[in-house]
Amino acid sequence: MMLWEILLLTTISLTVLTGAIYAGYYLYISNVIKTKRREEKNSYFKPKITVIIPTYNDAQTIKDKLLNLLEQSYPSALMEILVIDSASNDSTVNLAKEFFSEHPELKVKLIVEDERRGKSTAINKALSSLDAQSEIVFMTDANAFLDKNAVQTVVDRFSNAEVGSVVGKQVVPPTDRSGEAQSESAYLDFYQKMRTGESLIDSTPIFDGELSAYRTKFIIGKKIRENLNADDSQLAILARREGYKSVFEPEAIFYEPLPSSSNSLRRMKVRRGQGLARLFWYNKDMMFNRSYGKFGSTIMPANFFMHIVSPFMIVSIILLAGVSVLSYGLQGGQIWVLLVLLGTISAAVLIEQILPTKTKFFRVGFTFLQYQLILLEGMVRYWSGGSLHKWQKVEKKNK
């Protein structure tokens, strides 16, 4: 057997294995969604809550964000707003103080750090300042805006004593019609389906800090790892360790703008991917652990594969395929085969660009490949000492 044939068979084997794992998990999730009913919610559950807003140079959005919370359908008398600022050098703090003075009816707390140390450090400081009478603590970013009923919808899920943490559903603002927004929307649809199924099975480990909530009694006295990132998902997994479920609530909607430049969007994804890869590596002891039910036996292994193993396999497949084609050419292969292969790849890229935005197949595929490379980049950056634990402000896209 020639070298190019060995390389080609290896490429095909890795592709089939990777595809089988993804397809198998996706079909499993799809079947669960079709056959299992969601739990009922109790809208009469009205606990005291604390909403934490970490800020850094958010002068453009902080007052709108606070107004967004004030306009929630959940009773403001039961809500405490805790703003923790990481040494902003703009007017974020003054604008927050101004808003609070205009609304003396609100219960508020403002913490200003003397130095910017990263979001996880800020979150730990905020958690250490929680009022024990607040039964649920929310986390939401200054540039994320919540649907009017989002807080109430999340609180409703906590009427089930088994639920320890809840995450909302991200929607790209409808005013953003860019190609990046279309790709992100398609990819979000895919992963939100995963979260829905995982929540029905047991728990989902991936949370969004733009709208997430946690039962206070398992947080009191705890700290998240400040060098790990993914503070929202850290708390979701901590909830599962403490015996609670962590669930996705698709009716609790929040809107978050995409970064104004491709470079900013990429940096945000790398930081997020880096945090998730470290998160799953740090919590690998939960895999195949019977004490965590199907979360340990199925969900954690699947997510560990997707965020740590899969990026290396995808890159290996690409490299092996390239070397296989090169070896084929060097060992006397016919040139027309190479031309057909290159033409097929070029046609796929072209079709992806000209198809209507409603056609999601190619968009999801290209975004998936991009995200796998971003996960790999995040891990390499971390191993080389390039941790991105300080989050960046997300600017709105220009209309």
C-alpha positions as a printed Julia matrix, in Angstrom:
399×3 Matrix{Float64}:
   0.0    0.0     0.0
   1.36   3.4    -0.99
   1.92   6.24    1.51
  -0.9    8.39    0.17
  -3.31   5.46    0.53
  -2.31   4.92    4.17
  -2.74   8.62    4.89
  -6.1    8.7     3.1
  -7.41   5.7     5.05
  -6.26   7.3     8.31
  -8.0   10.55    7.34
 -11.23   8.72    6.51
 -11.1    6.71    9.76
 -10.65   9.83   11.91
 -13.4   11.63    9.99
 -15.85   8.75   10.43
 -15.02   8.44   14.15
 -15.4   12.18   14.79
 -18.58  12.4    12.73
 -20.07   9.36   14.45
 -19.57  10.87   17.92
 -21.14  14.18   16.92
 -23.98  12.56   14.98
 -24.69  10.04   17.71
 -24.86  12.71   20.41
 -27.01  14.97   18.23
 -29.48  12.15   17.46
 -29.62  11.24   21.14
 -30.38  14.87   22.03
 -33.0   15.14   19.27
 -34.78  12.0    20.47
 -34.85  13.26   24.06
 -36.38  16.58   22.97
 -39.11  14.74   21.05
 -40.0   12.28   23.79
 -39.44  14.02   27.13
 -41.69  16.75   28.49
 -40.39  19.88   30.18
 -41.12  20.38   33.85
 -43.95  22.68   34.87
 -43.12  26.11   36.27
 -44.67  28.01   39.16
 -45.22  31.72   38.42
 -46.25  32.39   42.03
 -42.73  31.82   43.33
 -41.46  35.31   44.29
 -38.14  35.16   46.18
 -35.76  38.01   46.84
 -33.05  38.18   44.19
 -29.72  39.94   43.6
 -28.65  40.98   40.11
 -24.88  41.34   39.67
 -23.64  43.56   36.83
 -19.85  43.51   36.31
 -18.73  46.63   34.44
 -15.63  47.97   32.74
 -15.85  51.14   30.62
 -19.56  50.67   30.02
 -20.57  54.33   30.06
 -22.44  53.95   26.76
 -24.78  51.25   28.06
 -24.91  51.28   31.87
 -27.94  53.57   32.28
 -29.89  51.73   29.58
 -28.97  48.45   31.26
 -30.19  49.61   34.67
 -33.4   50.9    33.1
 -33.82  47.54   31.39
 -33.75  45.86   34.83
 -36.12  48.42   36.29
 -38.63  47.67   33.5
 -38.63  43.92   34.14
 -41.99  42.35   34.99
 -40.46  40.94   38.18
 -41.24  43.14   41.23
 -38.42  45.66   41.72
 -39.12  45.61   45.47
 -37.77  42.05   45.53
 -34.68  42.91   43.5
 -31.28  44.15   44.65
 -28.91  45.48   41.99
 -25.2   45.03   42.65
 -22.84  46.82   40.26
 -19.18  45.87   40.55
 -16.85  48.02   38.51
 -13.33  46.94   37.58
 -11.59  50.33   37.72
 -13.27  51.89   34.69
 -11.51  54.98   33.33
 -14.67  56.46   31.83
 -17.89  57.73   33.46
 -19.44  54.3    34.14
 -19.41  54.69   37.94
 -20.73  58.28   37.92
 -23.57  57.33   35.56
 -24.52  54.38   37.77
 -24.56  56.63   40.83
 -26.66  59.14   38.93
 -29.21  56.48   37.99
 -29.39  55.2    41.55
 -30.02  58.72   42.87
 -32.86  59.1    40.36
 -34.45  55.86   41.6
 -34.23  55.85   45.4
 -36.88  53.12   45.54
 -34.31  50.58   44.29
 -32.16  48.51   46.63
 -28.65  48.93   45.23
 -25.01  48.27   46.01
 -21.98  49.66   44.18
 -18.5   48.16   44.52
 -15.58  49.89   42.8
 -12.29  48.0    42.51
  -9.09  49.99   42.74
  -7.47  47.94   39.96
  -8.7   45.87   37.04
  -7.91  42.22   37.8
 -10.33  40.38   35.51
 -14.0   39.44   35.52
 -13.64  36.31   37.65
 -11.98  38.31   40.43
 -14.79  40.87   40.26
 -17.4   38.12   40.41
 -15.78  36.6    43.5
 -15.81  39.96   45.23
 -19.48  40.43   44.35
 -20.38  36.93   45.56
 -18.68  37.6    48.89
 -20.95  40.65   49.3
 -24.23  38.81   48.75
 -27.17  39.33   51.05
 -28.02  35.92   52.49
 -31.72  36.82   52.3
 -31.52  36.82   48.5
 -32.47  33.33   47.39
 -31.31  33.7    43.8
 -28.34  35.58   42.35
 -28.42  36.69   38.72
 -25.45  37.64   36.56
 -25.85  39.81   33.5
 -23.48  41.97   31.45
 -23.88  45.7    30.94
 -24.27  45.36   27.17
 -26.83  42.51   27.28
 -30.48  43.54   27.27
 -33.19  41.27   28.63
 -36.65  40.59   27.34
 -39.23  42.16   29.68
 -40.22  38.8    31.2
 -36.74  37.25   31.25
 -36.09  37.59   34.99
 -39.54  36.27   35.92
 -39.16  33.36   33.49
 -35.82  32.37   35.02
 -37.17  32.68   38.58
 -40.06  30.38   37.65
 -37.61  27.54   37.0
 -36.31  27.8    40.57
 -39.74  26.84   41.9
 -38.42  23.32   41.31
 -36.2   22.59   44.31
 -33.95  20.36   42.16
 -32.85  23.29   39.98
 -29.73  25.1    41.14
 -28.87  27.25   38.13
 -30.59  28.54   34.99
 -29.28  30.13   31.8
 -31.25  32.19   29.27
 -31.31  32.15   25.49
 -29.09  34.48   23.46
 -30.6   36.11   20.39
 -28.54  38.22   18.0
 -30.24  41.66   17.75
 -32.58  41.71   14.72
 -31.02  44.99   13.57
 -27.75  43.16   12.88
 -28.07  41.64    9.39
 -24.38  41.05    8.75
 -22.92  37.76    7.56
 -21.31  37.24   10.96
 -24.7   37.65   12.63
 -26.3   35.1    10.3
 -23.53  32.59   10.97
 -23.71  33.14   14.73
 -27.5   32.73   14.71
 -27.26  29.42   12.86
 -24.57  28.16   15.2
 -26.5   29.35   18.27
 -29.56  27.42   17.08
 -27.48  24.25   16.92
 -25.93  24.6    20.37
 -29.12  25.83   22.03
 -30.79  22.64   20.85
 -27.96  20.76   22.55
 -28.53  22.71   25.77
 -32.27  22.02   25.63
 -31.69  18.28   25.34
 -28.98  18.2    28.0
 -31.3   20.03   30.4
 -34.01  17.42   29.82
 -31.54  14.59   30.33
 -29.92  16.05   33.44
 -27.96  19.33   33.22
 -26.12  21.47   30.71
 -22.6   22.63   31.62
 -22.27  25.66   29.33
 -23.77  28.94   30.56
 -23.8   32.53   29.3
 -22.93  35.28   31.79
 -25.2   37.66   29.9
 -28.17  36.03   31.65
 -27.59  33.3    34.2
 -28.9   32.7    37.71
 -27.91  30.53   40.67
 -29.43  29.4    43.93
 -27.67  31.49   46.57
 -27.38  28.84   49.26
 -24.89  26.73   47.29
 -22.8   29.8    46.38
 -22.38  31.32   49.85
 -18.8   30.73   51.01
 -17.67  29.47   47.59
 -15.24  31.0    45.09
 -14.71  30.42   41.4
 -11.21  29.81   40.06
  -9.95  33.2    38.9
  -7.46  31.81   36.37
 -10.01  29.57   34.68
 -12.42  32.02   32.98
 -15.95  30.83   32.09
 -17.17  31.97   35.52
 -20.8   31.38   34.49
 -20.13  27.77   33.47
 -17.96  27.23   36.54
 -20.97  28.01   38.73
 -23.24  25.81   36.6
 -20.92  22.82   37.14
 -20.55  23.72   40.82
 -24.34  23.55   41.1
 -24.26  20.02   39.66
 -21.48  19.03   42.06
 -23.71  20.24   44.9
 -26.54  17.97   43.73
 -28.63  20.49   41.78
 -29.57  20.61   38.11
 -28.27  23.31   35.74
 -30.79  24.01   32.99
 -31.35  26.06   29.85
 -34.52  28.2    29.67
 -35.33  29.04   26.01
 -38.12  31.47   26.94
 -35.77  33.74   28.93
 -34.38  35.79   26.06
 -31.51  38.27   26.05
 -29.96  40.28   23.23
 -26.23  40.87   22.93
 -24.52  42.82   20.13
 -21.63  41.24   18.27
 -18.27  43.04   18.39
 -17.8   45.82   15.86
 -14.82  44.18   14.14
 -13.89  40.66   13.04
 -10.72  40.87   15.15
 -12.72  41.74   18.31
 -15.19  38.93   17.59
 -12.35  36.47   17.16
 -10.64  37.57   20.37
 -13.91  37.19   22.26
 -14.36  33.65   20.89
 -10.78  32.66   21.67
 -11.15  33.9    25.25
 -14.42  32.04   25.65
 -13.07  28.87   24.03
  -9.94  29.0    26.16
 -12.05  29.22   29.3
 -14.32  26.33   28.33
 -11.41  24.06   27.42
  -9.81  24.72   30.81
 -13.17  24.28   32.52
 -13.73  20.79   31.12
 -10.14  19.76   31.79
 -10.35  20.94   35.4
 -13.64  19.05   35.94
 -12.63  15.86   34.13
 -13.08  13.91   37.37
 -16.85  14.16   36.82
 -16.66  12.08   33.63
 -18.05   8.53   33.95
 -18.77   9.25   37.62
 -22.04   7.51   38.56
 -22.76   9.91   41.4
 -23.54  12.62   38.81
 -26.06  10.52   36.91
 -26.32  11.0    33.15
 -24.45  14.28   33.48
 -21.37  12.29   34.48
 -21.92   9.29   32.23
 -22.89  11.08   29.0
 -23.0   14.89   29.0
 -19.57  15.64   30.48
 -17.72  13.09   28.28
 -19.46  14.47   25.17
 -18.58  18.06   26.01
 -15.02  17.11   26.97
 -14.66  15.52   23.55
 -16.17  18.51   21.72
 -14.07  21.16   23.47
 -10.73  19.4    24.06
 -10.32  16.27   21.92
 -12.25  17.26   18.79
 -10.15  20.35   17.87
  -7.02  18.18   17.68
  -8.82  15.55   15.63
 -10.24  18.11   13.2
  -6.83  19.71   12.63
  -5.26  16.24   12.23
  -7.87  15.37    9.59
  -7.13  18.58    7.66
  -3.36  18.07    7.81
  -3.51  14.39    6.92
  -5.82  15.1     3.98
  -3.43  17.74    2.69
  -0.37  15.5     3.04
  -2.28  12.64    1.42
  -3.1   14.76   -1.64
   0.5   15.98   -1.83
   1.85  12.43   -1.58
  -0.58  11.32   -4.28
   0.78  13.98   -6.62
   4.43  13.21   -5.83
   3.9    9.47   -6.36
   2.62   9.9    -9.9
  -1.07  10.53   -9.31
  -3.13  11.99  -12.12
  -3.38  15.78  -12.05
  -7.1   15.82  -12.94
  -7.96  14.2    -9.6
  -6.28  17.07   -7.76
  -8.06  19.61   -9.95
 -11.45  18.03   -9.25
 -10.72  18.07   -5.51
  -9.67  21.72   -5.51
 -12.66  22.61   -7.68
 -15.05  20.88   -5.28
 -13.66  22.76   -2.28
 -13.8   26.08   -4.14
 -17.39  25.41   -5.23
 -18.44  24.66   -1.65
 -16.98  27.95   -0.45
 -18.66  29.83   -3.3
 -22.04  28.19   -2.68
 -21.84  29.1     1.0
 -21.41  32.75    0.04
 -24.26  33.01   -2.47
 -26.95  30.84   -0.89
 -29.82  32.63    0.92
 -29.17  33.39    4.59
 -31.93  30.94    5.57
 -29.8   28.07    4.25
 -27.92  27.08    7.38
 -26.08  23.89    6.44
 -22.93  25.51    5.09
 -22.97  28.34    7.62
 -23.09  25.91   10.54
 -20.33  23.81    8.95
 -17.97  26.71    8.37
 -18.71  28.23   11.78
 -18.15  24.84   13.41
 -14.75  24.5    11.72
 -13.83  28.05   12.73
 -14.81  27.36   16.34
 -12.74  24.16   16.45
  -9.68  26.12   15.3
 -10.46  28.82   17.88
 -10.63  26.22   20.65
  -7.26  24.89   19.57
  -5.81  28.4    19.47
  -7.16  29.08   22.95
  -5.49  25.97   24.36
  -2.19  26.74   22.65
  -2.31  30.33   23.93
  -2.9   29.09   27.47
  -0.09  26.54   27.35
   2.26  29.24   26.05
   1.29  31.63   28.85
  -1.2   33.71   26.85
  -4.23  33.64   29.17
  -7.1   35.97   28.16
  -8.75  36.21   31.58
  -9.47  39.94   31.31
 -12.65  40.39   29.33
 -12.94  43.07   26.68
 -15.77  45.53   26.25
 -17.95  44.62   23.27
 -18.73  47.63   21.08
 -21.97  47.69   19.14
 -21.78  47.27   15.41
 -22.26  50.41   13.4
 -25.6   50.51   11.64
